[in-house]
Amino acid sequence: MSGSGCPQEAVAMVLEALGTGAYLADEEGSIVAVNTRGEQLLGRSASGLVGQDAHDLLHRSRCGERLPRARCRLRESILGGRTEQGGGEWLERGDGTLLPVAWLVTPCGIGVRPSATLVLFHSTGGSTWPAQRPPAVGRLSELERLALLAETTTLLTSTLDIHEALRHLINLVVPRLADWAVIDLIGERDEVRRFAVAHAEGGTVVFREDLQGPMPPVPQESLMPLSRALRGVASSLAGPETYQGPPDSGVAVEQRRLFEATGMHSAVLVPIRSLHDVLGALTLGRADQPERFTAADIALLEDIARRAGLALENARLYQRQRKVAETMQRHLLPKLPRAPGRGMTARYLPAPDASEVGGDWYDA
């Protein structure tokens, strides 16, 4: 064990005596000391750890992607100056594999720095796996499935903005479950629009605007997977081979184009339903991940889409109500007289800062 700026051997003795992986971080999150057990668990030497930013070097998503700093709970705890603990985090080892860990973070006053943080961690799994290959949906444990569904519900109900809610949904499933996510929405006049085509690239989600936009009408007689999903008939598995034959509709032509442009070799399509209607369809596809979707994956994705449907219905209802209120407000504005050389206006503005309808009168 060694450390940069560690005062005395007492610090080393304390860390070595802990019996679990441990390192000290300074006020900026850089590693200043690490014990032998920590080196062993991380497969890294002290010289390769000390002086490095712990977040940039170690903290990863379960798919091996670098976590955005604002979304890293472990980093927030290290910099927060308070005692916290958690699990379900992954650290990248020296050989590129991921180490699932449980951790405890606590401020430490042992003379290393004015403000140092002690990070304790231990492995929660019997093995590690390559960072480049996330587990397939069907391999998620029951606890992981429940956690994902709970996270889905929390994020989707945190906003009444339709676009924000659906982007939350995309960030949940890409790249955790798939390389690609496609959302098709049905409008109030039954028109279909490809709302989003998103791909995981370098730890961020990139939208392919060239593949988004209006879609052809959905024929009632089509047996193709997307047509069936948009009619609410059934969920389906699909691949590029699904669209090799003569297309039965314009929707099938767009789907062939989608598979060719994205390189997806396996996809699953599920309806997005509200309590009363079909609102659209969610497609998850894999191009870089080698595992194919199976029938066992459909139930989880249907559950996710069901939650998305309820959130989408709530957001649409809210927007309709707000539109009615805004229309009423516009009709309540007084008609001002016209005066030569004078510009006059009347406004109805929200009184509280957080309101978007209702408020106080202002006129000239």
CSV table of N, CA and C in Angstrom, one decimal, residues 121-268:
chain,number,residue,atom,x,y,z
A,121,PHE,N,-15.2,-0.9,0.0
A,121,PHE,CA,-15.9,-1.6,-1.0
A,121,PHE,C,-15.6,-3.1,-0.9
A,122,HIS,N,-16.6,-3.9,-1.3
A,122,HIS,CA,-16.3,-5.3,-1.4
A,122,HIS,C,-17.2,-5.9,-2.5
A,123,SER,N,-16.8,-7.0,-3.1
A,123,SER,CA,-17.5,-7.6,-4.2
A,123,SER,C,-18.8,-8.2,-3.8
A,124,THR,N,-19.8,-8.0,-4.6
A,124,THR,CA,-21.1,-8.6,-4.3
A,124,THR,C,-21.4,-9.7,-5.2
A,125,GLY,N,-20.5,-10.1,-6.1
A,125,GLY,CA,-20.7,-11.2,-7.0
A,125,GLY,C,-19.6,-12.2,-7.0
A,126,GLY,N,-19.8,-13.4,-7.4
A,126,GLY,CA,-18.8,-14.4,-7.4
A,126,GLY,C,-17.8,-14.3,-8.5
A,127,SER,N,-18.2,-13.5,-9.6
A,127,SER,CA,-17.4,-13.4,-10.7
A,127,SER,C,-17.5,-12.0,-11.3
A,128,THR,N,-16.7,-11.6,-12.2
A,128,THR,CA,-16.8,-10.4,-13.0
A,128,THR,C,-17.1,-10.8,-14.4
A,129,TRP,N,-17.4,-9.7,-15.2
A,129,TRP,CA,-17.7,-10.0,-16.6
A,129,TRP,C,-17.2,-8.9,-17.5
A,130,PRO,N,-16.9,-9.1,-18.8
A,130,PRO,CA,-16.4,-8.0,-19.6
A,130,PRO,C,-17.2,-6.8,-19.6
A,131,ALA,N,-16.6,-5.6,-19.5
A,131,ALA,CA,-17.3,-4.4,-19.5
A,131,ALA,C,-18.0,-4.1,-20.9
A,132,GLN,N,-17.5,-4.7,-21.9
A,132,GLN,CA,-18.0,-4.5,-23.3
A,132,GLN,C,-19.3,-5.3,-23.6
A,133,ARG,N,-19.7,-6.2,-22.7
A,133,ARG,CA,-20.8,-7.0,-23.0
A,133,ARG,C,-21.8,-7.1,-21.8
A,134,PRO,N,-22.9,-6.3,-21.9
A,134,PRO,CA,-23.9,-6.3,-20.8
A,134,PRO,C,-24.7,-7.6,-20.8
A,135,PRO,N,-25.2,-8.0,-19.6
A,135,PRO,CA,-26.0,-9.2,-19.6
A,135,PRO,C,-27.3,-9.0,-20.4
A,136,ALA,N,-27.8,-10.1,-21.0
A,136,ALA,CA,-29.0,-10.0,-21.8
A,136,ALA,C,-30.2,-9.8,-20.8
A,137,VAL,N,-31.3,-9.2,-21.4
A,137,VAL,CA,-32.5,-9.0,-20.6
A,137,VAL,C,-32.9,-10.2,-19.9
A,138,GLY,N,-32.9,-11.3,-20.6
A,138,GLY,CA,-33.4,-12.6,-20.0
A,138,GLY,C,-32.5,-13.1,-18.8
A,139,ARG,N,-31.3,-12.5,-18.7
A,139,ARG,CA,-30.5,-12.9,-17.6
A,139,ARG,C,-30.6,-12.1,-16.4
A,140,LEU,N,-31.4,-11.0,-16.4
A,140,LEU,CA,-31.5,-10.2,-15.3
A,140,LEU,C,-32.2,-11.0,-14.1
A,141,SER,N,-31.7,-10.8,-12.9
A,141,SER,CA,-32.3,-11.4,-11.8
A,141,SER,C,-33.6,-10.8,-11.5
A,142,GLU,N,-34.4,-11.5,-10.7
A,142,GLU,CA,-35.7,-10.9,-10.3
A,142,GLU,C,-35.6,-9.6,-9.6
A,143,LEU,N,-34.6,-9.5,-8.8
A,143,LEU,CA,-34.3,-8.2,-8.1
A,143,LEU,C,-34.0,-7.1,-9.0
A,144,GLU,N,-33.1,-7.4,-10.0
A,144,GLU,CA,-32.8,-6.4,-11.0
A,144,GLU,C,-34.0,-6.0,-11.9
A,145,ARG,N,-34.8,-7.0,-12.2
A,145,ARG,CA,-36.0,-6.6,-12.9
A,145,ARG,C,-36.9,-5.7,-12.1
A,146,LEU,N,-37.1,-6.0,-10.9
A,146,LEU,CA,-38.0,-5.1,-10.0
A,146,LEU,C,-37.4,-3.7,-9.9
A,147,ALA,N,-36.0,-3.7,-9.7
A,147,ALA,CA,-35.4,-2.4,-9.6
A,147,ALA,C,-35.5,-1.6,-10.9
A,148,LEU,N,-35.4,-2.2,-12.0
A,148,LEU,CA,-35.6,-1.5,-13.3
A,148,LEU,C,-37.0,-1.0,-13.5
A,149,LEU,N,-38.0,-1.8,-13.1
A,149,LEU,CA,-39.4,-1.3,-13.2
A,149,LEU,C,-39.6,-0.2,-12.2
A,150,ALA,N,-39.1,-0.3,-11.0
A,150,ALA,CA,-39.3,0.8,-10.1
A,150,ALA,C,-38.6,2.1,-10.6
A,151,GLU,N,-37.4,2.0,-11.2
A,151,GLU,CA,-36.8,3.1,-11.7
A,151,GLU,C,-37.6,3.7,-12.9
A,152,THR,N,-38.1,2.8,-13.7
A,152,THR,CA,-39.0,3.3,-14.8
A,152,THR,C,-40.1,4.1,-14.3
A,153,THR,N,-40.8,3.6,-13.3
A,153,THR,CA,-42.0,4.3,-12.8
A,153,THR,C,-41.6,5.6,-12.2
A,154,THR,N,-40.5,5.7,-11.5
A,154,THR,CA,-40.1,6.9,-10.8
A,154,THR,C,-39.8,8.0,-11.8
A,155,LEU,N,-39.0,7.6,-12.9
A,155,LEU,CA,-38.5,8.6,-13.8
A,155,LEU,C,-39.7,9.1,-14.7
A,156,LEU,N,-40.6,8.1,-15.2
A,156,LEU,CA,-41.6,8.5,-16.1
A,156,LEU,C,-42.7,9.3,-15.4
A,157,THR,N,-42.9,9.2,-14.1
A,157,THR,CA,-43.9,10.0,-13.4
A,157,THR,C,-43.3,11.3,-12.8
A,158,SER,N,-42.0,11.5,-13.1
A,158,SER,CA,-41.4,12.7,-12.5
A,158,SER,C,-41.6,14.0,-13.4
A,159,THR,N,-42.3,13.8,-14.5
A,159,THR,CA,-42.5,14.9,-15.4
A,159,THR,C,-43.9,14.8,-16.1
A,160,LEU,N,-44.5,15.9,-16.5
A,160,LEU,CA,-45.7,15.9,-17.3
A,160,LEU,C,-45.4,16.4,-18.7
A,161,ASP,N,-44.1,16.4,-19.1
A,161,ASP,CA,-43.8,16.8,-20.5
A,161,ASP,C,-43.5,15.5,-21.2
A,162,ILE,N,-44.3,15.3,-22.3
A,162,ILE,CA,-44.2,14.1,-23.1
A,162,ILE,C,-42.8,13.8,-23.6
A,163,HIS,N,-42.2,14.8,-24.2
A,163,HIS,CA,-40.8,14.6,-24.8
A,163,HIS,C,-39.9,14.2,-23.7
A,164,GLU,N,-39.9,14.9,-22.6
A,164,GLU,CA,-39.0,14.5,-21.5
A,164,GLU,C,-39.2,13.1,-20.9
A,165,ALA,N,-40.5,12.8,-20.8
A,165,ALA,CA,-40.8,11.4,-20.3
A,165,ALA,C,-40.3,10.3,-21.2
A,166,LEU,N,-40.4,10.5,-22.5
A,166,LEU,CA,-40.0,9.5,-23.5
A,166,LEU,C,-38.5,9.4,-23.6
A,167,ARG,N,-37.8,10.6,-23.4
A,167,ARG,CA,-36.3,10.6,-23.4
A,167,ARG,C,-35.8,9.9,-22.1
A,168,HIS,N,-36.6,10.0,-21.0
A,168,HIS,CA,-36.2,9.3,-19.8
A,168,HIS,C,-36.3,7.8,-20.1
A,169,LEU,N,-37.3,7.4,-20.8
A,169,LEU,CA,-37.5,6.0,-21.1
A,169,LEU,C,-36.3,5.5,-22.0
A,170,ILE,N,-35.9,6.2,-23.0
A,170,ILE,CA,-34.8,5.8,-23.8
A,170,ILE,C,-33.5,5.7,-23.0
A,171,ASN,N,-33.3,6.6,-22.1
A,171,ASN,CA,-32.1,6.6,-21.3
A,171,ASN,C,-32.1,5.4,-20.3
A,172,LEU,N,-33.3,4.9,-20.0
A,172,LEU,CA,-33.4,3.7,-19.1
A,172,LEU,C,-33.0,2.4,-19.8
A,173,VAL,N,-33.3,2.3,-21.1
A,173,VAL,CA,-33.2,1.0,-21.8
A,173,VAL,C,-31.9,1.0,-22.7
A,174,VAL,N,-31.4,2.1,-23.0
A,174,VAL,CA,-30.1,2.2,-23.8
A,174,VAL,C,-29.0,2.8,-23.0
A,175,PRO,N,-27.9,2.0,-22.9
A,175,PRO,CA,-27.6,0.7,-23.5
A,175,PRO,C,-27.8,-0.4,-22.5
A,176,ARG,N,-28.6,-0.2,-21.5
A,176,ARG,CA,-28.8,-1.3,-20.5
A,176,ARG,C,-29.4,-2.5,-21.1
A,177,LEU,N,-30.3,-2.4,-21.9
A,177,LEU,CA,-31.0,-3.5,-22.5
A,177,LEU,C,-30.8,-3.7,-24.0
A,178,ALA,N,-30.4,-2.6,-24.7
A,178,ALA,CA,-30.3,-2.7,-26.1
A,178,ALA,C,-29.4,-1.6,-26.6
A,179,ASP,N,-28.9,-1.8,-27.9
A,179,ASP,CA,-28.1,-0.7,-28.5
A,179,ASP,C,-29.0,0.4,-29.1
A,180,TRP,N,-30.2,0.0,-29.5
A,180,TRP,CA,-31.1,0.9,-30.2
A,180,TRP,C,-32.4,0.9,-29.5
A,181,ALA,N,-33.1,2.1,-29.5
A,181,ALA,CA,-34.4,2.3,-29.1
A,181,ALA,C,-35.2,3.1,-30.1
A,182,VAL,N,-36.4,2.6,-30.4
A,182,VAL,CA,-37.2,3.4,-31.4
A,182,VAL,C,-38.6,3.5,-30.8
A,183,ILE,N,-39.1,4.7,-30.8
A,183,ILE,CA,-40.5,5.0,-30.3
A,183,ILE,C,-41.3,5.6,-31.4
A,184,ASP,N,-42.4,4.9,-31.8
A,184,ASP,CA,-43.4,5.4,-32.7
A,184,ASP,C,-44.6,5.8,-32.0
A,185,LEU,N,-45.2,7.0,-32.2
A,185,LEU,CA,-46.4,7.5,-31.5
A,185,LEU,C,-47.5,7.6,-32.5
A,186,ILE,N,-48.7,7.4,-31.9
A,186,ILE,CA,-50.0,7.6,-32.7
A,186,ILE,C,-50.6,8.9,-32.2
A,187,GLY,N,-50.9,9.8,-33.2
A,187,GLY,CA,-51.4,11.1,-32.8
A,187,GLY,C,-52.9,11.0,-32.6
A,188,GLU,N,-53.5,12.2,-32.3
A,188,GLU,CA,-54.9,12.2,-32.0
A,188,GLU,C,-55.8,12.0,-33.3
A,189,ARG,N,-55.2,12.1,-34.5
A,189,ARG,CA,-56.0,11.8,-35.7
A,189,ARG,C,-55.5,10.5,-36.3
A,190,ASP,N,-54.9,9.6,-35.4
A,190,ASP,CA,-54.4,8.3,-35.8
A,190,ASP,C,-53.2,8.4,-36.8
A,191,GLU,N,-52.6,9.5,-36.9
A,191,GLU,CA,-51.4,9.6,-37.7
A,191,GLU,C,-50.2,9.0,-36.9
A,192,VAL,N,-49.2,8.4,-37.5
A,192,VAL,CA,-48.1,7.8,-36.9
A,192,VAL,C,-46.9,8.6,-37.1
A,193,ARG,N,-46.1,8.9,-36.1
A,193,ARG,CA,-44.9,9.6,-36.2
A,193,ARG,C,-43.7,8.9,-35.5
A,194,ARG,N,-42.6,8.7,-36.2
A,194,ARG,CA,-41.4,8.1,-35.6
A,194,ARG,C,-40.8,9.2,-34.7
A,195,PHE,N,-41.1,9.1,-33.4
A,195,PHE,CA,-40.7,10.2,-32.5
A,195,PHE,C,-39.2,10.1,-32.2
A,196,ALA,N,-38.6,9.0,-32.1
A,196,ALA,CA,-37.2,8.9,-31.7
A,196,ALA,C,-36.6,7.6,-32.3
A,197,VAL,N,-35.3,7.7,-32.8
A,197,VAL,CA,-34.5,6.6,-33.1
A,197,VAL,C,-33.1,6.9,-32.4
A,198,ALA,N,-32.8,6.2,-31.3
A,198,ALA,CA,-31.7,6.5,-30.5
A,198,ALA,C,-30.7,5.4,-30.4
A,199,HIS,N,-29.4,5.7,-30.3
A,199,HIS,CA,-28.4,4.7,-30.3
A,199,HIS,C,-27.3,5.1,-29.2
A,200,ALA,N,-26.8,4.1,-28.6
A,200,ALA,CA,-25.7,4.3,-27.6
A,200,ALA,C,-24.4,4.4,-28.3
A,201,GLU,N,-23.7,5.5,-28.1
A,201,GLU,CA,-22.4,5.8,-28.7
A,201,GLU,C,-21.5,6.4,-27.6
A,202,GLY,N,-20.4,5.7,-27.2
A,202,GLY,CA,-19.5,6.2,-26.3
A,202,GLY,C,-20.0,6.7,-25.0
A,203,GLY,N,-21.0,6.0,-24.5
A,203,GLY,CA,-21.5,6.4,-23.2
A,203,GLY,C,-22.6,7.4,-23.2
A,204,THR,N,-23.0,7.9,-24.4
A,204,THR,CA,-24.1,8.9,-24.6
A,204,THR,C,-25.1,8.3,-25.5
A,205,VAL,N,-26.3,8.9,-25.5
A,205,VAL,CA,-27.4,8.5,-26.4
A,205,VAL,C,-27.5,9.5,-27.5
A,206,VAL,N,-27.3,9.0,-28.8
A,206,VAL,CA,-27.4,9.9,-29.9
A,206,VAL,C,-28.6,9.6,-30.7
A,207,PHE,N,-29.3,10.7,-31.2
A,207,PHE,CA,-30.6,10.5,-31.9
A,207,PHE,C,-30.3,10.6,-33.4
A,208,ARG,N,-30.9,9.7,-34.2
A,208,ARG,CA,-30.8,9.7,-35.6
A,208,ARG,C,-32.0,10.4,-36.2
A,209,GLU,N,-31.8,11.7,-36.4
A,209,GLU,CA,-33.0,12.5,-36.9
A,209,GLU,C,-33.3,12.2,-38.3
A,210,ASP,N,-32.4,11.6,-39.1
A,210,ASP,CA,-32.7,11.3,-40.4
A,210,ASP,C,-33.6,10.1,-40.5
A,211,LEU,N,-33.8,9.3,-39.4
A,211,LEU,CA,-34.7,8.2,-39.4
A,211,LEU,C,-36.0,8.5,-38.7
A,212,GLN,N,-36.1,9.7,-38.2
A,212,GLN,CA,-37.3,10.1,-37.5
A,212,GLN,C,-38.3,10.9,-38.4
A,213,GLY,N,-39.5,11.0,-38.0
A,213,GLY,CA,-40.5,11.8,-38.7
A,213,GLY,C,-41.8,11.1,-39.0
A,214,PRO,N,-42.6,11.6,-39.9
A,214,PRO,CA,-43.9,11.0,-40.2
A,214,PRO,C,-43.8,9.6,-40.8
A,215,MET,N,-44.7,8.7,-40.4
A,215,MET,CA,-44.7,7.3,-40.9
A,215,MET,C,-46.0,7.1,-41.8
A,216,PRO,N,-45.9,6.1,-42.6
A,216,PRO,CA,-47.1,5.8,-43.4
A,216,PRO,C,-48.3,5.3,-42.5
A,217,PRO,N,-49.5,5.3,-43.0
A,217,PRO,CA,-50.6,4.8,-42.3
A,217,PRO,C,-50.4,3.3,-42.0
A,218,VAL,N,-51.0,2.8,-40.9
A,218,VAL,CA,-50.9,1.4,-40.5
A,218,VAL,C,-52.1,0.7,-41.0
A,219,PRO,N,-51.8,-0.3,-42.0
A,219,PRO,CA,-52.9,-1.0,-42.5
A,219,PRO,C,-53.5,-2.1,-41.6
A,220,GLN,N,-54.8,-2.2,-41.5
A,220,GLN,CA,-55.4,-3.2,-40.6
A,220,GLN,C,-55.1,-4.6,-41.0
A,221,GLU,N,-54.8,-4.9,-42.2
A,221,GLU,CA,-54.5,-6.3,-42.7
A,221,GLU,C,-53.1,-6.7,-42.5
A,222,SER,N,-52.2,-5.8,-42.2
A,222,SER,CA,-50.8,-6.1,-42.2
A,222,SER,C,-50.4,-7.1,-41.0
A,223,LEU,N,-49.6,-8.1,-41.3
A,223,LEU,CA,-49.2,-9.0,-40.2
A,223,LEU,C,-47.8,-8.7,-39.8
A,224,MET,N,-47.2,-7.7,-40.3
A,224,MET,CA,-45.8,-7.3,-39.9
A,224,MET,C,-45.7,-6.9,-38.4
A,225,PRO,N,-44.6,-7.1,-37.7
A,225,PRO,CA,-44.5,-6.8,-36.3
A,225,PRO,C,-44.9,-5.4,-35.9
A,226,LEU,N,-44.4,-4.4,-36.5
A,226,LEU,CA,-44.7,-3.0,-36.1
A,226,LEU,C,-46.2,-2.7,-36.3
A,227,SER,N,-46.7,-3.1,-37.4
A,227,SER,CA,-48.2,-2.9,-37.7
A,227,SER,C,-49.0,-3.5,-36.6
A,228,ARG,N,-48.7,-4.7,-36.2
A,228,ARG,CA,-49.4,-5.4,-35.2
A,228,ARG,C,-49.2,-4.7,-33.8
A,229,ALA,N,-48.0,-4.2,-33.5
A,229,ALA,CA,-47.8,-3.5,-32.3
A,229,ALA,C,-48.6,-2.2,-32.2
A,230,LEU,N,-48.6,-1.5,-33.3
A,230,LEU,CA,-49.3,-0.2,-33.4
A,230,LEU,C,-50.8,-0.4,-33.3
A,231,ARG,N,-51.3,-1.5,-33.7
A,231,ARG,CA,-52.7,-1.8,-33.6
A,231,ARG,C,-53.1,-2.4,-32.2
A,232,GLY,N,-52.0,-2.7,-31.4
A,232,GLY,CA,-52.2,-3.3,-30.1
A,232,GLY,C,-52.6,-4.8,-30.1
A,233,VAL,N,-52.2,-5.4,-31.3
A,233,VAL,CA,-52.6,-6.8,-31.4
A,233,VAL,C,-51.6,-7.7,-30.6
A,234,ALA,N,-50.3,-7.5,-30.7
A,234,ALA,CA,-49.4,-8.4,-30.0
A,234,ALA,C,-48.0,-7.8,-30.1
A,235,SER,N,-47.2,-8.3,-29.2
A,235,SER,CA,-45.7,-8.0,-29.2
A,235,SER,C,-45.1,-9.0,-30.1
A,236,SER,N,-43.9,-8.7,-30.6
A,236,SER,CA,-43.2,-9.6,-31.6
A,236,SER,C,-41.7,-9.5,-31.5
A,237,LEU,N,-41.1,-10.6,-31.9
A,237,LEU,CA,-39.6,-10.5,-32.2
A,237,LEU,C,-39.4,-10.3,-33.7
A,238,ALA,N,-38.3,-9.6,-34.1
A,238,ALA,CA,-38.1,-9.4,-35.5
A,238,ALA,C,-36.6,-9.3,-35.7
A,239,GLY,N,-36.2,-9.4,-37.0
A,239,GLY,CA,-34.9,-9.3,-37.4
A,239,GLY,C,-34.9,-8.8,-38.9
A,240,PRO,N,-33.7,-8.5,-39.4
A,240,PRO,CA,-33.7,-8.0,-40.8
A,240,PRO,C,-34.3,-9.0,-41.8
A,241,GLU,N,-34.3,-10.3,-41.4
A,241,GLU,CA,-34.9,-11.3,-42.3
A,241,GLU,C,-36.4,-11.2,-42.4
A,242,THR,N,-37.0,-10.5,-41.3
A,242,THR,CA,-38.5,-10.4,-41.3
A,242,THR,C,-38.9,-9.5,-42.5
A,243,TYR,N,-38.1,-8.6,-43.0
A,243,TYR,CA,-38.5,-7.7,-44.0
A,243,TYR,C,-37.8,-8.0,-45.4
A,244,GLN,N,-37.3,-9.2,-45.6
A,244,GLN,CA,-36.7,-9.5,-46.8
A,244,GLN,C,-37.6,-9.7,-48.0
A,245,GLY,N,-38.8,-10.1,-47.7
A,245,GLY,CA,-39.8,-10.4,-48.7
A,245,GLY,C,-40.4,-9.1,-49.2
A,246,PRO,N,-41.4,-9.2,-50.2
A,246,PRO,CA,-42.1,-8.0,-50.7
A,246,PRO,C,-42.8,-7.3,-49.5
A,247,PRO,N,-42.7,-6.0,-49.4
A,247,PRO,CA,-43.4,-5.3,-48.3
A,247,PRO,C,-44.9,-5.3,-48.5
A,248,ASP,N,-45.6,-5.4,-47.4
A,248,ASP,CA,-47.1,-5.4,-47.5
A,248,ASP,C,-47.6,-4.0,-47.2
A,249,SER,N,-46.8,-3.1,-46.9
A,249,SER,CA,-47.2,-1.7,-46.6
A,249,SER,C,-46.1,-0.7,-46.6
A,250,GLY,N,-46.4,0.6,-46.5
A,250,GLY,CA,-45.3,1.6,-46.4
A,250,GLY,C,-44.6,1.4,-45.1
A,251,VAL,N,-45.3,1.0,-44.0
A,251,VAL,CA,-44.7,0.8,-42.7
A,251,VAL,C,-43.6,-0.3,-42.9
A,252,ALA,N,-43.8,-1.3,-43.6
A,252,ALA,CA,-42.8,-2.4,-43.8
A,252,ALA,C,-41.6,-1.8,-44.5
A,253,VAL,N,-41.8,-0.9,-45.5
A,253,VAL,CA,-40.7,-0.3,-46.2
A,253,VAL,C,-39.8,0.5,-45.3
A,254,GLU,N,-40.5,1.2,-44.4
A,254,GLU,CA,-39.7,2.0,-43.4
A,254,GLU,C,-38.9,1.1,-42.4
A,255,GLN,N,-39.5,0.0,-42.1
A,255,GLN,CA,-38.9,-0.9,-41.2
A,255,GLN,C,-37.6,-1.6,-41.8
A,256,ARG,N,-37.7,-1.9,-43.1
A,256,ARG,CA,-36.6,-2.4,-43.8
A,256,ARG,C,-35.5,-1.4,-43.8
A,257,ARG,N,-35.8,-0.2,-44.1
A,257,ARG,CA,-34.9,0.9,-44.0
A,257,ARG,C,-34.2,1.1,-42.7
A,258,LEU,N,-35.0,1.0,-41.6
A,258,LEU,CA,-34.5,1.1,-40.3
A,258,LEU,C,-33.5,0.0,-40.0
A,259,PHE,N,-33.8,-1.2,-40.3
A,259,PHE,CA,-32.9,-2.3,-40.0
A,259,PHE,C,-31.6,-2.2,-40.8
A,260,GLU,N,-31.7,-1.7,-42.0
A,260,GLU,CA,-30.5,-1.5,-42.9
A,260,GLU,C,-29.6,-0.4,-42.3
A,261,ALA,N,-30.2,0.7,-41.9
A,261,ALA,CA,-29.5,1.8,-41.4
A,261,ALA,C,-28.8,1.6,-40.0
A,262,THR,N,-29.5,0.8,-39.2
A,262,THR,CA,-29.0,0.6,-37.8
A,262,THR,C,-28.1,-0.6,-37.6
A,263,GLY,N,-28.2,-1.6,-38.6
A,263,GLY,CA,-27.5,-2.8,-38.4
A,263,GLY,C,-28.0,-3.7,-37.3
A,264,MET,N,-29.3,-3.5,-36.9
A,264,MET,CA,-29.8,-4.4,-35.9
A,264,MET,C,-30.0,-5.8,-36.4
A,265,HIS,N,-29.6,-6.8,-35.6
A,265,HIS,CA,-29.7,-8.2,-36.0
A,265,HIS,C,-30.9,-8.8,-35.2
A,266,SER,N,-31.3,-8.1,-34.2
A,266,SER,CA,-32.4,-8.7,-33.4
A,266,SER,C,-33.2,-7.5,-32.7
A,267,ALA,N,-34.5,-7.7,-32.7
A,267,ALA,CA,-35.3,-6.6,-32.2
A,267,ALA,C,-36.6,-7.2,-31.5
A,268,VAL,N,-37.1,-6.5,-30.6
A,268,VAL,CA,-38.4,-6.8,-30.0
A,268,VAL,C,-39.3,-5.6,-30.0
